[in-house]
């Protein structure tokens, strides 16, 4: 169960978390949601649901256009205190010795950035995982994929 003050919902609730629960109490000041599974998988979305500067939709994924820039960024979500894992699933027809860009977790309000380079995968799906250790409730988290060169197809981004 999660109990929320009504006046704080817009400030703290990620757009997906309440969709996973069942509203069981709605009174004047509070909402109570019941969850059958752990509701704290904050993001598990196809790449096309993220904002993009340079990516195009290709069969439900985001694909590079040979213009460098952020293929995916956002959603500026909140994270309560805890440890989290962010997985970026992608594939690339570029060879494994070639750097094609990078992924990162960014929060400019607390000057946090964790980054890992992306390399070609010879057309095989691959996952790059980054970890976050959040010391206190923080808003403004974004998960980004920056495309530089070669070929890149972003499949999804998952935070749990």
GROMACS .gro file of N, CA, C and O in nm, residues 69-148:
model
  320
   69UNK      N    1   2.352   1.381  -3.136
   69UNK     CA    2   2.268   1.450  -3.039
   69UNK      C    3   2.198   1.349  -2.950
   69UNK      O    4   2.223   1.228  -2.959
   70UNK      N    5   2.111   1.398  -2.863
   70UNK     CA    6   2.041   1.308  -2.771
   70UNK      C    7   1.929   1.233  -2.845
   70UNK      O    8   1.834   1.293  -2.892
   71UNK      N    9   1.946   1.101  -2.853
   71UNK     CA   10   1.841   1.016  -2.911
   71UNK      C   11   1.725   1.001  -2.815
   71UNK      O   12   1.611   0.984  -2.857
   72UNK      N   13   1.754   1.002  -2.685
   72UNK     CA   14   1.648   0.990  -2.584
   72UNK      C   15   1.691   1.067  -2.461
   72UNK      O   16   1.809   1.066  -2.424
   73UNK      N   17   1.594   1.133  -2.397
   73UNK     CA   18   1.621   1.200  -2.270
   73UNK      C   19   1.489   1.218  -2.195
   73UNK      O   20   1.382   1.214  -2.253
   74UNK      N   21   1.500   1.235  -2.064
   74UNK     CA   22   1.382   1.252  -1.979
   74UNK      C   23   1.366   1.131  -1.890
   74UNK      O   24   1.455   1.048  -1.882
   75UNK      N   25   1.259   1.114  -1.820
   75UNK     CA   26   1.141   1.199  -1.809
   75UNK      C   27   1.144   1.294  -1.690
   75UNK      O   28   1.041   1.346  -1.651
   76UNK      N   29   1.259   1.317  -1.628
   76UNK     CA   30   1.272   1.405  -1.512
   76UNK      C   31   1.186   1.353  -1.396
   76UNK      O   32   1.106   1.424  -1.339
   77UNK      N   33   1.205   1.226  -1.365
   77UNK     CA   34   1.123   1.157  -1.265
   77UNK      C   35   1.177   1.180  -1.124
   77UNK      O   36   1.283   1.235  -1.105
   78UNK      N   37   1.101   1.134  -1.027
   78UNK     CA   38   1.146   1.139  -0.888
   78UNK      C   39   1.196   1.001  -0.848
   78UNK      O   40   1.156   0.899  -0.905
   79UNK      N   41   1.285   1.000  -0.750
   79UNK     CA   42   1.331   0.874  -0.690
   79UNK      C   43   1.342   0.893  -0.540
   79UNK      O   44   1.414   0.982  -0.494
   80UNK      N   45   1.274   0.810  -0.460
   80UNK     CA   46   1.295   0.812  -0.316
   80UNK      C   47   1.434   0.757  -0.282
   80UNK      O   48   1.502   0.701  -0.368
   81UNK      N   49   1.474   0.772  -0.159
   81UNK     CA   50   1.603   0.719  -0.113
   81UNK      C   51   1.611   0.570  -0.144
   81UNK      O   52   1.515   0.496  -0.126
   82UNK      N   53   1.726   0.525  -0.194
   82UNK     CA   54   1.746   0.384  -0.224
   82UNK      C   55   1.847   0.362  -0.335
   82UNK      O   56   1.904   0.458  -0.387
   83UNK      N   57   1.865   0.237  -0.369
   83UNK     CA   58   1.957   0.201  -0.477
   83UNK      C   59   1.875   0.156  -0.597
   83UNK      O   60   1.779   0.080  -0.584
   84UNK      N   61   1.914   0.202  -0.715
   84UNK     CA   62   1.840   0.175  -0.837
   84UNK      C   63   1.935   0.131  -0.948
   84UNK      O   64   2.052   0.167  -0.949
   85UNK      N   65   1.880   0.057  -1.041
   85UNK     CA   66   1.953   0.011  -1.158
   85UNK      C   67   1.880   0.065  -1.282
   85UNK      O   68   1.759   0.052  -1.293
   86UNK      N   69   1.956   0.123  -1.373
   86UNK     CA   70   1.900   0.174  -1.498
   86UNK      C   71   1.959   0.092  -1.611
   86UNK      O   72   2.080   0.084  -1.627
   87UNK      N   73   1.871   0.028  -1.690
   87UNK     CA   74   1.915  -0.056  -1.802
   87UNK      C   75   1.874   0.008  -1.933
   87UNK      O   76   1.759   0.047  -1.951
   88UNK      N   77   1.970   0.018  -2.023
   88UNK     CA   78   1.948   0.071  -2.158
   88UNK      C   79   1.965  -0.045  -2.256
   88UNK      O   80   2.075  -0.098  -2.270
   89UNK      N   81   1.856  -0.087  -2.322
   89UNK     CA   82   1.864  -0.196  -2.419
   89UNK      C   83   1.875  -0.137  -2.559
   89UNK      O   84   1.796  -0.051  -2.597
   90UNK      N   85   1.974  -0.186  -2.634
   90UNK     CA   86   1.996  -0.133  -2.769
   90UNK      C   87   2.060  -0.238  -2.857
   90UNK      O   88   2.100  -0.344  -2.811
   91UNK      N   89   2.071  -0.206  -2.985
   91UNK     CA   90   2.148  -0.288  -3.078
   91UNK      C   91   2.209  -0.194  -3.181
   91UNK      O   92   2.160  -0.083  -3.202
   92UNK      N   93   2.315  -0.243  -3.244
   92UNK     CA   94   2.384  -0.163  -3.344
   92UNK      C   95   2.448  -0.255  -3.447
   92UNK      O   96   2.510  -0.354  -3.409
   93UNK      N   97   2.436  -0.222  -3.573
   93UNK     CA   98   2.503  -0.299  -3.677
   93UNK      C   99   2.651  -0.263  -3.688
   93UNK      O  100   2.726  -0.328  -3.761
   94UNK      N  101   2.693  -0.163  -3.614
   94UNK     CA  102   2.832  -0.120  -3.612
   94UNK      C  103   2.915  -0.225  -3.538
   94UNK      O  104   2.865  -0.292  -3.446
   95UNK      N  105   3.041  -0.239  -3.574
   95UNK     CA  106   3.131  -0.336  -3.510
   95UNK      C  107   3.158  -0.303  -3.363
   95UNK      O  108   3.148  -0.188  -3.320
   96UNK      N  109   3.192  -0.405  -3.287
   96UNK     CA  110   3.209  -0.392  -3.142
   96UNK      C  111   3.329  -0.308  -3.100
   96UNK      O  112   3.339  -0.269  -2.984
   97UNK      N  113   3.420  -0.279  -3.190
   97UNK     CA  114   3.535  -0.194  -3.157
   97UNK      C  115   3.504  -0.045  -3.174
   97UNK      O  116   3.588   0.039  -3.141
   98UNK      N  117   3.387  -0.013  -3.224
   98UNK     CA  118   3.353   0.125  -3.256
   98UNK      C  119   3.260   0.187  -3.152
   98UNK      O  120   3.151   0.134  -3.126
   99UNK      N  121   3.303   0.299  -3.096
   99UNK     CA  122   3.220   0.375  -3.002
   99UNK      C  123   3.115   0.449  -3.082
   99UNK      O  124   3.146   0.518  -3.180
  100UNK      N  125   2.987   0.434  -3.041
  100UNK     CA  126   2.878   0.497  -3.115
  100UNK      C  127   2.808   0.608  -3.036
  100UNK      O  128   2.725   0.680  -3.089
  101UNK      N  129   2.840   0.620  -2.907
  101UNK     CA  130   2.778   0.722  -2.824
  101UNK      C  131   2.794   0.687  -2.677
  101UNK      O  132   2.888   0.616  -2.639
  102UNK      N  133   2.702   0.736  -2.597
  102UNK     CA  134   2.705   0.704  -2.454
  102UNK      C  135   2.565   0.709  -2.395
  102UNK      O  136   2.473   0.766  -2.455
  103UNK      N  137   2.550   0.649  -2.279
  103UNK     CA  138   2.428   0.659  -2.199
  103UNK      C  139   2.467   0.723  -2.067
  103UNK      O  140   2.580   0.709  -2.022
  104UNK      N  141   2.371   0.792  -2.008
  104UNK     CA  142   2.400   0.846  -1.875
  104UNK      C  143   2.272   0.865  -1.796
  104UNK      O  144   2.161   0.860  -1.848
  105UNK      N  145   2.293   0.883  -1.666
  105UNK     CA  146   2.188   0.920  -1.573
  105UNK      C  147   2.227   1.059  -1.527
  105UNK      O  148   2.341   1.081  -1.483
  106UNK      N  149   2.135   1.153  -1.536
  106UNK     CA  150   2.169   1.291  -1.507
  106UNK      C  151   2.066   1.353  -1.415
  106UNK      O  152   1.946   1.327  -1.427
  107UNK      N  153   2.114   1.435  -1.323
  107UNK     CA  154   2.026   1.517  -1.241
  107UNK      C  155   2.099   1.649  -1.218
  107UNK      O  156   2.185   1.658  -1.131
  108UNK      N  157   2.065   1.749  -1.295
  108UNK     CA  158   2.138   1.877  -1.288
  108UNK      C  159   2.112   1.951  -1.159
  108UNK      O  160   2.196   2.030  -1.115
  109UNK      N  161   1.999   1.925  -1.091
  109UNK     CA  162   1.969   1.998  -0.967
  109UNK      C  163   2.064   1.960  -0.854
  109UNK      O  164   2.086   2.040  -0.763
  110UNK      N  165   2.122   1.839  -0.860
  110UNK     CA  166   2.218   1.800  -0.756
  110UNK      C  167   2.356   1.771  -0.816
  110UNK      O  168   2.441   1.711  -0.753
  111UNK      N  169   2.375   1.814  -0.941
  111UNK     CA  170   2.503   1.796  -1.011
  111UNK      C  171   2.550   1.650  -1.010
  111UNK      O  172   2.662   1.619  -0.973
  112UNK      N  173   2.460   1.561  -1.054
  112UNK     CA  174   2.490   1.418  -1.058
  112UNK      C  175   2.494   1.373  -1.203
  112UNK      O  176   2.407   1.408  -1.283
  113UNK      N  177   2.596   1.293  -1.237
  113UNK     CA  178   2.602   1.234  -1.370
  113UNK      C  179   2.680   1.104  -1.363
  113UNK      O  180   2.790   1.101  -1.309
  114UNK      N  181   2.623   0.996  -1.412
  114UNK     CA  182   2.688   0.866  -1.421
  114UNK      C  183   2.678   0.824  -1.567
  114UNK      O  184   2.569   0.821  -1.623
  115UNK      N  185   2.792   0.791  -1.629
  115UNK     CA  186   2.796   0.774  -1.774
  115UNK      C  187   2.872   0.649  -1.813
  115UNK      O  188   2.967   0.608  -1.747
  116UNK      N  189   2.830   0.589  -1.927
  116UNK     CA  190   2.899   0.473  -1.983
  116UNK      C  191   2.896   0.483  -2.136
  116UNK      O  192   2.794   0.520  -2.194
  117UNK      N  193   3.007   0.451  -2.199
  117UNK     CA  194   3.015   0.454  -2.345
  117UNK      C  195   2.934   0.340  -2.406
  117UNK      O  196   2.918   0.233  -2.347
  118UNK      N  197   2.881   0.365  -2.526
  118UNK     CA  198   2.813   0.262  -2.605
  118UNK      C  199   2.902   0.222  -2.722
  118UNK      O  200   2.963   0.307  -2.786
  119UNK      N  201   2.907   0.092  -2.747
  119UNK     CA  202   2.984   0.039  -2.860
  119UNK      C  203   2.892  -0.042  -2.950
  119UNK      O  204   2.787  -0.090  -2.906
  120UNK      N  205   2.931  -0.058  -3.074
  120UNK     CA  206   2.855  -0.140  -3.166
  120UNK      C  207   2.838  -0.281  -3.113
  120UNK      O  208   2.915  -0.327  -3.027
  121UNK      N  209   2.735  -0.351  -3.164
  121UNK     CA  210   2.705  -0.486  -3.114
  121UNK      C  211   2.697  -0.589  -3.227
  121UNK      O  212   2.651  -0.700  -3.203
  122UNK      N  213   2.736  -0.553  -3.347
  122UNK     CA  214   2.724  -0.642  -3.463
  122UNK      C  215   2.581  -0.692  -3.482
  122UNK      O  216   2.558  -0.807  -3.519
  123UNK      N  217   2.482  -0.607  -3.450
  123UNK     CA  218   2.342  -0.641  -3.471
  123UNK      C  219   2.276  -0.720  -3.360
  123UNK      O  220   2.158  -0.755  -3.370
  124UNK      N  221   2.348  -0.747  -3.251
  124UNK     CA  222   2.295  -0.825  -3.139
  124UNK      C  223   2.244  -0.731  -3.029
  124UNK      O  224   2.309  -0.631  -2.997
  125UNK      N  225   2.125  -0.762  -2.972
  125UNK     CA  226   2.074  -0.682  -2.861
  125UNK      C  227   2.174  -0.684  -2.746
  125UNK      O  228   2.231  -0.788  -2.714
  126UNK      N  229   2.189  -0.570  -2.682
  126UNK     CA  230   2.281  -0.559  -2.570
  126UNK      C  231   2.219  -0.466  -2.465
  126UNK      O  232   2.133  -0.385  -2.497
  127UNK      N  233   2.265  -0.480  -2.341
  127UNK     CA  234   2.215  -0.397  -2.232
  127UNK      C  235   2.334  -0.334  -2.161
  127UNK      O  236   2.429  -0.403  -2.126
  128UNK      N  237   2.325  -0.204  -2.141
  128UNK     CA  238   2.422  -0.133  -2.056
  128UNK      C  239   2.347  -0.094  -1.930
  128UNK      O  240   2.236  -0.041  -1.936
  129UNK      N  241   2.406  -0.123  -1.815
  129UNK     CA  242   2.340  -0.097  -1.689
  129UNK      C  243   2.423   0.002  -1.606
  129UNK      O  244   2.544  -0.014  -1.594
  130UNK      N  245   2.357   0.102  -1.553
  130UNK     CA  246   2.418   0.198  -1.462
  130UNK      C  247   2.341   0.194  -1.331
  130UNK      O  248   2.222   0.166  -1.329
  131UNK      N  249   2.410   0.226  -1.221
  131UNK     CA  250   2.346   0.223  -1.090
  131UNK      C  251   2.342   0.363  -1.029
  131UNK      O  252   2.429   0.445  -1.055
  132UNK      N  253   2.239   0.385  -0.949
  132UNK     CA  254   2.223   0.511  -0.876
  132UNK      C  255   2.204   0.476  -0.728
  132UNK      O  256   2.126   0.387  -0.695
  133UNK      N  257   2.271   0.548  -0.642
  133UNK     CA  258   2.249   0.538  -0.498
  133UNK      C  259   2.195   0.674  -0.454
  133UNK      O  260   2.270   0.772  -0.445
  134UNK      N  261   2.065   0.681  -0.431
  134UNK     CA  262   1.999   0.807  -0.398
  134UNK      C  263   1.994   0.821  -0.246
  134UNK      O  264   1.937   0.737  -0.178
  135UNK      N  265   2.056   0.926  -0.194
  135UNK     CA  266   2.066   0.944  -0.048
  135UNK      C  267   1.941   1.005   0.012
  135UNK      O  268   1.915   0.989   0.131
  136UNK      N  269   1.861   1.077  -0.067
  136UNK     CA  270   1.734   1.132  -0.019
  136UNK      C  271   1.642   1.151  -0.138
  136UNK      O  272   1.686   1.154  -0.252
  137UNK      N  273   1.513   1.165  -0.109
  137UNK     CA  274   1.413   1.186  -0.213
  137UNK      C  275   1.458   1.300  -0.303
  137UNK      O  276   1.491   1.409  -0.257
  138UNK      N  277   1.461   1.276  -0.435
  138UNK     CA  278   1.510   1.376  -0.529
  138UNK      C  279   1.425   1.371  -0.656
  138UNK      O  280   1.392   1.264  -0.705
  139UNK      N  281   1.393   1.488  -0.710
  139UNK     CA  282   1.324   1.496  -0.837
  139UNK      C  283   1.423   1.535  -0.946
  139UNK      O  284   1.537   1.571  -0.919
  140UNK      N  285   1.381   1.525  -1.070
  140UNK     CA  286   1.462   1.572  -1.182
  140UNK      C  287   1.554   1.470  -1.246
  140UNK      O  288   1.643   1.506  -1.321
  141UNK      N  289   1.532   1.340  -1.221
  141UNK     CA  290   1.618   1.237  -1.280
  141UNK      C  291   1.585   1.217  -1.426
  141UNK      O  292   1.469   1.202  -1.464
  142UNK      N  293   1.688   1.217  -1.509
  142UNK     CA  294   1.668   1.185  -1.650
  142UNK      C  295   1.767   1.079  -1.694
  142UNK      O  296   1.877   1.069  -1.641
  143UNK      N  297   1.724   1.001  -1.791
  143UNK     CA  298   1.801   0.888  -1.843
  143UNK      C  299   1.822   0.917  -1.991
  143UNK      O  300   1.726   0.931  -2.065
  144UNK      N  301   1.949   0.930  -2.032
  144UNK     CA  302   1.977   0.983  -2.165
  144UNK      C  303   2.063   0.888  -2.248
  144UNK      O  304   2.146   0.815  -2.196
  145UNK      N  305   2.041   0.896  -2.379
  145UNK     CA  306   2.123   0.823  -2.477
  145UNK      C  307   2.171   0.926  -2.578
  145UNK      O  308   2.089   0.994  -2.641
  146UNK      N  309   2.304   0.939  -2.588
  146UNK     CA  310   2.363   1.035  -2.682
  146UNK      C  311   2.424   0.958  -2.799
  146UNK      O  312   2.507   0.870  -2.779
  147UNK      N  313   2.381   0.991  -2.919
  147UNK     CA  314   2.431   0.926  -3.041
  147UNK      C  315   2.541   1.012  -3.102
  147UNK      O  316   2.527   1.134  -3.115
  148UNK      N  317   2.653   0.945  -3.141
  148UNK     CA  318   2.763   1.016  -3.204
  148UNK      C  319   2.786   0.974  -3.349
  148UNK      O  320   2.792   1.058  -3.438
   0.00000   0.00000   0.00000
